[in-house]
Amino acid sequence: MRIEQMSNLKRFGFNVFKSLLGHYGFAQQRSHFKFLFTSSNGLFLFDHGRIHKLLSGNYFGVTQLPDGRYLAITYVQNGTKDERSLALTFALQGNRASEQKSFQFISPEGEVKIPVRVHQIVCFNNKLWVTNTRQNIVWRCTLEGRIEKEFIYSQSFDYQLGKFSTDFVRKTARNSPDYHHFNSIYIDDNFLYLLAHNSAGKDKSLNSFYLKLDHDFNVLGRTNDVGKACHNLVPCEQGFYICDSANGQLVHPELPDIQLVYFLRGLTLIDNHLIAGGTVSSDDPALRGKGDSRLFFIPVGNAFPTFSLSLGRTGDLHV
């Protein structure tokens, strides 16, 4: 047995023991984490076990800017099929959001561009990377929102000519075999990894995949069959943990799968702990969007959480 396998086995055993101690009241579960997360009911701050609602709305992405402010994305919707994604910046002061300002994306020609159903936005090396998910496009933008370059893997789905509603985009995308539903990005100094849900289009039987690209969107590789209806990928120990959403689990090529039996959309890694967010699994997307939700805290290498927290009916969680 390799040394790293022995190390993982020892760590797994220790985490099992620690979880049992916590379950029976002999050890205090840690909740020292501090992070932002979004949901279909608002944008929240988790701060050492306490949760503060910062903004109301259907949020689906937040990232910190170099000046310390945050950029967040929300859907319009208002009871319709309108999936336009609007953005705003804010400052975090204590447990409240202040200095809120609208933020726009601008084409190279100076035209305001409104993305559709953005799933993630990431600030890295003074650039913004945006999954314009429903339109099947990924953008690289300046910090001011000017679109420098866009990535189209198969085809894009545009607004119906002369109309501002996005219902046409939703229908045409879902009826196309070329709709991959790119929803999550991880970026390092050399590469960009782009995760595709891949079963939101015409063929619901397809498994998810992710692409490896350089920062100019040149495709360098593709990894297939990483799960079903996947959301979010986080690097960890020579691989990625991925939200295998349809199967209710977190998966990794080397470490144990983590069965959580929730539809998982949010995932982050803090202080050697995975923090995942999910809602009650259902074949009905509307129920997942409004159903009970929960945060899970899992030490890296463990096969189950040592702590979880119910948030009630806050809908989809995106950590």
CSV table of C-alpha atoms in Angstrom, one decimal:
chain,number,residue,atom,x,y,z
A,1,MET,CA,0.0,0.0,0.0
A,2,ARG,CA,1.4,3.4,-0.9
A,3,ILE,CA,2.3,5.9,1.8
A,4,GLU,CA,-0.3,8.4,0.7
A,5,GLN,CA,-3.0,5.7,0.8
A,6,MET,CA,-2.0,4.9,4.4
A,7,SER,CA,-2.1,8.6,5.2
A,8,ASN,CA,-5.6,8.9,3.8
A,9,LEU,CA,-6.7,5.8,5.7
A,10,LYS,CA,-5.4,7.1,9.0
A,11,ARG,CA,-7.1,10.5,8.4
A,12,PHE,CA,-10.3,8.8,7.5
A,13,GLY,CA,-10.2,6.8,10.7
A,14,PHE,CA,-9.5,9.8,12.8
A,15,ASN,CA,-12.3,11.8,11.2
A,16,VAL,CA,-14.7,8.9,11.9
A,17,PHE,CA,-13.6,8.9,15.6
A,18,LYS,CA,-13.9,12.6,15.9
A,19,SER,CA,-17.4,12.6,14.3
A,20,LEU,CA,-18.6,10.0,16.7
A,21,LEU,CA,-17.3,12.0,19.7
A,22,GLY,CA,-19.2,15.0,18.4
A,23,HIS,CA,-22.4,13.1,17.7
A,24,TYR,CA,-22.5,11.9,21.3
A,25,GLY,CA,-21.6,15.2,22.9
A,26,PHE,CA,-17.9,14.5,23.8
A,27,ALA,CA,-16.4,17.0,21.4
A,28,GLN,CA,-17.5,20.4,20.2
A,29,GLN,CA,-18.0,20.7,16.4
A,30,ARG,CA,-16.1,23.6,15.0
A,31,SER,CA,-18.0,26.5,13.3
A,32,HIS,CA,-15.2,29.0,13.0
A,33,PHE,CA,-15.6,29.4,9.3
A,34,LYS,CA,-16.5,32.7,7.6
A,35,PHE,CA,-17.8,32.8,4.1
A,36,LEU,CA,-20.6,34.2,1.8
A,37,PHE,CA,-23.1,32.0,0.1
A,38,THR,CA,-26.0,32.7,-2.2
A,39,SER,CA,-29.5,31.1,-2.7
A,40,SER,CA,-32.8,31.6,-4.4
A,41,ASN,CA,-33.8,33.5,-1.3
A,42,GLY,CA,-30.9,35.9,-0.9
A,43,LEU,CA,-27.2,36.4,-0.2
A,44,PHE,CA,-25.9,35.4,3.2
A,45,LEU,CA,-22.9,35.6,5.5
A,46,PHE,CA,-21.9,32.6,7.6
A,47,ASP,CA,-19.8,34.0,10.4
A,48,HIS,CA,-18.6,31.6,13.2
A,49,GLY,CA,-21.8,29.7,13.3
A,50,ARG,CA,-24.2,32.7,12.8
A,51,ILE,CA,-25.9,33.4,9.6
A,52,HIS,CA,-26.8,37.0,8.5
A,53,LYS,CA,-28.9,37.8,5.5
A,54,LEU,CA,-27.2,40.6,3.5
A,55,LEU,CA,-29.4,40.9,0.4
A,56,SER,CA,-32.8,39.7,-0.8
A,57,GLY,CA,-33.3,38.2,-4.2
A,58,ASN,CA,-32.4,35.1,-6.3
A,59,TYR,CA,-28.6,35.1,-6.2
A,60,PHE,CA,-26.4,32.7,-8.0
A,61,GLY,CA,-22.8,33.8,-7.7
A,62,VAL,CA,-20.5,36.1,-5.7
A,63,THR,CA,-16.8,37.0,-5.9
A,64,GLN,CA,-14.5,39.3,-4.1
A,65,LEU,CA,-12.9,42.1,-6.1
A,66,PRO,CA,-9.2,43.3,-5.6
A,67,ASP,CA,-10.4,46.4,-3.7
A,68,GLY,CA,-12.2,44.3,-1.1
A,69,ARG,CA,-15.7,44.9,-2.4
A,70,TYR,CA,-17.9,42.0,-3.7
A,71,LEU,CA,-19.6,41.5,-7.1
A,72,ALA,CA,-22.8,39.4,-7.0
A,73,ILE,CA,-25.2,38.1,-9.6
A,74,THR,CA,-29.0,37.8,-9.4
A,75,TYR,CA,-31.8,36.7,-11.7
A,76,VAL,CA,-34.7,39.0,-12.6
A,77,GLN,CA,-37.5,36.4,-12.8
A,78,ASN,CA,-40.3,38.0,-10.7
A,79,GLY,CA,-42.5,35.0,-11.3
A,80,THR,CA,-41.7,34.7,-15.0
A,81,LYS,CA,-39.4,32.7,-17.1
A,82,ASP,CA,-37.1,35.7,-17.5
A,83,GLU,CA,-33.6,34.5,-16.6
A,84,ARG,CA,-31.7,37.7,-17.2
A,85,SER,CA,-28.8,38.0,-14.8
A,86,LEU,CA,-28.1,41.4,-13.3
A,87,ALA,CA,-25.1,42.3,-11.2
A,88,LEU,CA,-24.3,44.6,-8.3
A,89,THR,CA,-21.3,45.5,-6.2
A,90,PHE,CA,-21.3,46.0,-2.4
A,91,ALA,CA,-19.0,46.4,0.5
A,92,LEU,CA,-19.2,44.1,3.5
A,93,GLN,CA,-19.4,46.2,6.7
A,94,GLY,CA,-19.8,43.9,9.7
A,95,ASN,CA,-22.8,41.8,9.1
A,96,ARG,CA,-24.5,44.1,6.5
A,97,ALA,CA,-24.0,44.9,2.8
A,98,SER,CA,-23.5,48.6,2.1
A,99,GLU,CA,-22.6,50.9,-0.9
A,100,GLN,CA,-24.7,48.8,-3.3
A,101,LYS,CA,-24.2,49.8,-6.9
A,102,SER,CA,-25.4,48.3,-10.2
A,103,PHE,CA,-22.8,46.7,-12.5
A,104,GLN,CA,-23.0,46.2,-16.2
A,105,PHE,CA,-21.2,44.1,-18.8
A,106,ILE,CA,-20.1,45.9,-21.9
A,107,SER,CA,-19.3,44.5,-25.4
A,108,PRO,CA,-16.1,45.6,-27.2
A,109,GLU,CA,-18.4,47.9,-29.3
A,110,GLY,CA,-19.7,49.6,-26.1
A,111,GLU,CA,-23.1,47.9,-26.0
A,112,VAL,CA,-24.6,46.8,-22.7
A,113,LYS,CA,-24.8,43.0,-22.7
A,114,ILE,CA,-27.1,41.2,-20.2
A,115,PRO,CA,-26.1,37.5,-19.6
A,116,VAL,CA,-28.7,34.8,-19.0
A,117,ARG,CA,-28.8,32.5,-16.0
A,118,VAL,CA,-25.2,33.1,-14.8
A,119,HIS,CA,-24.2,30.3,-12.4
A,120,GLN,CA,-20.8,31.5,-11.3
A,121,ILE,CA,-18.6,34.6,-11.5
A,122,VAL,CA,-14.9,34.5,-10.4
A,123,CYS,CA,-12.4,37.3,-10.1
A,124,PHE,CA,-8.8,36.1,-10.7
A,125,ASN,CA,-5.7,38.1,-11.7
A,126,ASN,CA,-7.7,41.3,-12.2
A,127,LYS,CA,-10.1,39.6,-14.6
A,128,LEU,CA,-13.7,38.6,-14.3
A,129,TRP,CA,-14.7,35.1,-15.6
A,130,VAL,CA,-18.5,34.7,-16.1
A,131,THR,CA,-20.5,31.6,-16.9
A,132,ASN,CA,-23.2,33.0,-19.1
A,133,THR,CA,-24.8,29.6,-18.6
A,134,ARG,CA,-28.1,29.6,-20.5
A,135,GLN,CA,-26.5,31.2,-23.6
A,136,ASN,CA,-23.7,28.5,-23.5
A,137,ILE,CA,-21.0,31.2,-23.4
A,138,VAL,CA,-18.2,32.0,-21.0
A,139,TRP,CA,-16.8,35.6,-20.8
A,140,ARG,CA,-13.5,37.0,-19.8
A,141,CYS,CA,-14.0,40.6,-18.7
A,142,THR,CA,-12.0,43.5,-17.3
A,143,LEU,CA,-12.8,44.6,-13.7
A,144,GLU,CA,-14.9,47.4,-15.3
A,145,GLY,CA,-17.1,44.8,-17.0
A,146,ARG,CA,-15.8,45.2,-20.6
A,147,ILE,CA,-16.0,41.8,-22.4
A,148,GLU,CA,-12.5,41.0,-23.7
A,149,LYS,CA,-13.1,37.5,-25.0
A,150,GLU,CA,-15.8,34.9,-25.1
A,151,PHE,CA,-15.7,31.1,-25.3
A,152,ILE,CA,-18.2,29.1,-27.3
A,153,TYR,CA,-17.6,25.3,-27.2
A,154,SER,CA,-20.4,24.2,-29.6
A,155,GLN,CA,-22.9,27.0,-30.2
A,156,SER,CA,-24.4,30.0,-28.4
A,157,PHE,CA,-28.1,30.8,-27.9
A,158,ASP,CA,-29.2,34.4,-28.4
A,159,TYR,CA,-32.2,36.5,-27.6
A,160,GLN,CA,-35.1,36.4,-30.0
A,161,LEU,CA,-34.7,39.3,-32.5
A,162,GLY,CA,-36.6,42.3,-31.3
A,163,LYS,CA,-37.5,40.8,-27.9
A,164,PHE,CA,-36.0,41.2,-24.4
A,165,SER,CA,-37.6,38.1,-22.8
A,166,THR,CA,-35.2,35.2,-22.3
A,167,ASP,CA,-37.9,32.5,-22.4
A,168,PHE,CA,-36.9,31.9,-26.1
A,169,VAL,CA,-33.3,31.4,-25.0
A,170,ARG,CA,-34.3,28.8,-22.4
A,171,LYS,CA,-36.5,26.8,-24.8
A,172,THR,CA,-34.1,26.8,-27.7
A,173,ALA,CA,-31.1,25.8,-25.4
A,174,ARG,CA,-33.0,23.0,-23.8
A,175,ASN,CA,-34.1,21.6,-27.1
A,176,SER,CA,-30.6,21.5,-28.5
A,177,PRO,CA,-28.0,18.6,-28.3
A,178,ASP,CA,-25.3,21.3,-28.2
A,179,TYR,CA,-26.4,22.9,-25.0
A,180,HIS,CA,-23.8,21.9,-22.4
A,181,HIS,CA,-24.9,24.2,-19.5
A,182,PHE,CA,-21.4,25.3,-18.4
A,183,ASN,CA,-21.9,26.4,-14.8
A,184,SER,CA,-18.6,26.4,-12.8
A,185,ILE,CA,-15.0,27.6,-13.2
A,186,TYR,CA,-11.8,27.0,-11.3
A,187,ILE,CA,-8.8,29.1,-12.3
A,188,ASP,CA,-5.1,28.9,-11.4
A,189,ASP,CA,-2.1,30.8,-12.7
A,190,ASN,CA,-1.8,28.6,-15.8
A,191,PHE,CA,-5.2,27.0,-16.6
A,192,LEU,CA,-8.9,27.3,-16.5
A,193,TYR,CA,-11.2,24.3,-15.7
A,194,LEU,CA,-14.8,24.6,-16.9
A,195,LEU,CA,-17.5,22.3,-15.7
A,196,ALA,CA,-20.5,21.3,-17.9
A,197,HIS,CA,-23.7,20.0,-16.4
A,198,ASN,CA,-24.4,18.6,-19.9
A,199,SER,CA,-27.8,16.9,-19.3
A,200,ALA,CA,-29.9,20.1,-19.3
A,201,GLY,CA,-30.2,20.0,-23.0
A,202,LYS,CA,-32.1,17.7,-25.4
A,203,ASP,CA,-30.4,14.5,-24.2
A,204,LYS,CA,-31.0,14.1,-20.4
A,205,SER,CA,-29.0,10.9,-20.2
A,206,LEU,CA,-25.6,12.6,-20.8
A,207,ASN,CA,-23.0,12.6,-18.1
A,208,SER,CA,-21.1,15.7,-17.0
A,209,PHE,CA,-17.6,16.6,-18.2
A,210,TYR,CA,-15.0,19.4,-17.6
A,211,LEU,CA,-12.6,21.1,-19.9
A,212,LYS,CA,-9.0,22.2,-19.3
A,213,LEU,CA,-8.2,25.5,-21.1
A,214,ASP,CA,-5.6,28.2,-21.1
A,215,HIS,CA,-6.5,31.7,-20.2
A,216,ASP,CA,-7.2,32.5,-23.8
A,217,PHE,CA,-9.9,29.8,-24.0
A,218,ASN,CA,-7.8,27.3,-26.0
A,219,VAL,CA,-9.0,23.8,-25.1
A,220,LEU,CA,-6.2,21.6,-23.9
A,221,GLY,CA,-8.2,18.6,-22.7
A,222,ARG,CA,-11.5,17.1,-21.7
A,223,THR,CA,-12.4,14.8,-18.8
A,224,ASN,CA,-15.6,12.9,-19.3
A,225,ASP,CA,-18.1,11.1,-17.1
A,226,VAL,CA,-17.4,13.0,-13.9
A,227,GLY,CA,-20.9,12.7,-12.6
A,228,LYS,CA,-24.5,13.6,-13.4
A,229,ALA,CA,-25.9,17.1,-13.7
A,230,CYS,CA,-22.7,18.4,-12.0
A,231,HIS,CA,-22.2,21.8,-10.3
A,232,ASN,CA,-19.0,23.2,-9.0
A,233,LEU,CA,-15.5,21.8,-8.8
A,234,VAL,CA,-12.8,22.4,-6.2
A,235,PRO,CA,-9.2,21.3,-6.5
A,236,CYS,CA,-7.9,19.0,-3.7
A,237,GLU,CA,-5.0,16.5,-3.6
A,238,GLN,CA,-4.2,15.8,-7.3
A,239,GLY,CA,-7.8,16.0,-8.4
A,240,PHE,CA,-11.1,17.8,-8.1
A,241,TYR,CA,-14.0,17.3,-5.7
A,242,ILE,CA,-17.2,17.8,-7.8
A,243,CYS,CA,-20.8,18.2,-6.9
A,244,ASP,CA,-22.4,15.1,-8.5
A,245,SER,CA,-25.7,16.8,-8.1
A,246,ALA,CA,-28.2,14.3,-9.6
A,247,ASN,CA,-26.6,11.5,-7.5
A,248,GLY,CA,-26.6,13.6,-4.3
A,249,GLN,CA,-22.9,13.2,-3.6
A,250,LEU,CA,-19.4,14.8,-3.8
A,251,VAL,CA,-17.0,12.7,-5.8
A,252,HIS,CA,-13.2,12.7,-6.2
A,253,PRO,CA,-10.9,10.4,-8.3
A,254,GLU,CA,-8.8,9.4,-5.3
A,255,LEU,CA,-10.7,10.2,-2.1
A,256,PRO,CA,-13.9,8.6,-0.8
A,257,ASP,CA,-17.2,9.7,-2.3
A,258,ILE,CA,-19.4,11.6,0.1
A,259,GLN,CA,-23.1,10.6,0.0
A,260,LEU,CA,-25.3,13.5,1.2
A,261,VAL,CA,-28.6,12.7,-0.6
A,262,TYR,CA,-29.1,16.4,-1.4
A,263,PHE,CA,-29.0,18.2,-4.8
A,264,LEU,CA,-25.7,19.9,-4.4
A,265,ARG,CA,-24.8,23.1,-6.2
A,266,GLY,CA,-22.4,24.9,-3.9
A,267,LEU,CA,-18.9,23.8,-2.8
A,268,THR,CA,-15.8,25.4,-1.4
A,269,LEU,CA,-12.7,24.4,0.5
A,270,ILE,CA,-11.7,26.3,3.7
A,271,ASP,CA,-9.2,25.2,6.4
A,272,ASN,CA,-9.0,21.6,5.0
A,273,HIS,CA,-12.8,21.3,5.2
A,274,LEU,CA,-15.2,21.0,2.3
A,275,ILE,CA,-18.3,23.1,2.8
A,276,ALA,CA,-21.2,22.1,0.5
A,277,GLY,CA,-24.7,23.5,0.1
A,278,GLY,CA,-27.7,21.6,-1.2
A,279,THR,CA,-31.5,21.3,-1.3
A,280,VAL,CA,-33.8,18.3,-1.0
A,281,SER,CA,-33.4,16.1,-4.1
A,282,SER,CA,-36.3,16.1,-6.5
A,283,ASP,CA,-37.0,15.5,-10.2
A,284,ASP,CA,-38.9,18.8,-10.1
A,285,PRO,CA,-36.6,21.7,-10.5
A,286,ALA,CA,-39.2,24.0,-9.0
A,287,LEU,CA,-39.2,22.0,-5.7
A,288,ARG,CA,-35.4,22.1,-5.6
A,289,GLY,CA,-35.5,25.8,-6.0
A,290,LYS,CA,-37.9,26.2,-3.0
A,291,GLY,CA,-37.2,23.2,-0.9
A,292,ASP,CA,-35.4,22.7,2.4
A,293,SER,CA,-31.7,23.4,2.2
A,294,ARG,CA,-28.6,22.5,4.3
A,295,LEU,CA,-25.0,23.3,4.7
A,296,PHE,CA,-22.6,20.4,5.2
A,297,PHE,CA,-19.1,20.5,6.7
A,298,ILE,CA,-16.8,17.6,5.8
A,299,PRO,CA,-13.1,17.3,6.6
A,300,VAL,CA,-11.0,16.5,3.5
A,301,GLY,CA,-10.7,12.7,3.1
A,302,ASN,CA,-13.8,11.9,5.2
A,303,ALA,CA,-16.8,10.1,3.7
A,304,PHE,CA,-19.4,11.9,5.6
A,305,PRO,CA,-20.0,15.3,7.3
A,306,THR,CA,-19.0,15.9,10.9
A,307,PHE,CA,-21.5,18.8,11.1
A,308,SER,CA,-24.5,20.1,9.1
A,309,LEU,CA,-26.9,22.9,9.4
A,310,SER,CA,-30.5,23.2,8.2
A,311,LEU,CA,-31.4,26.6,6.7
A,312,GLY,CA,-35.1,25.9,6.2
A,313,ARG,CA,-36.8,26.7,2.9
A,314,THR,CA,-34.1,29.0,1.4
A,315,GLY,CA,-34.0,27.1,-1.9
A,316,ASP,CA,-30.9,26.4,-3.9
A,317,LEU,CA,-27.6,27.0,-2.1
A,318,HIS,CA,-24.5,28.1,-3.9
A,319,VAL,CA,-21.4,28.3,-1.6
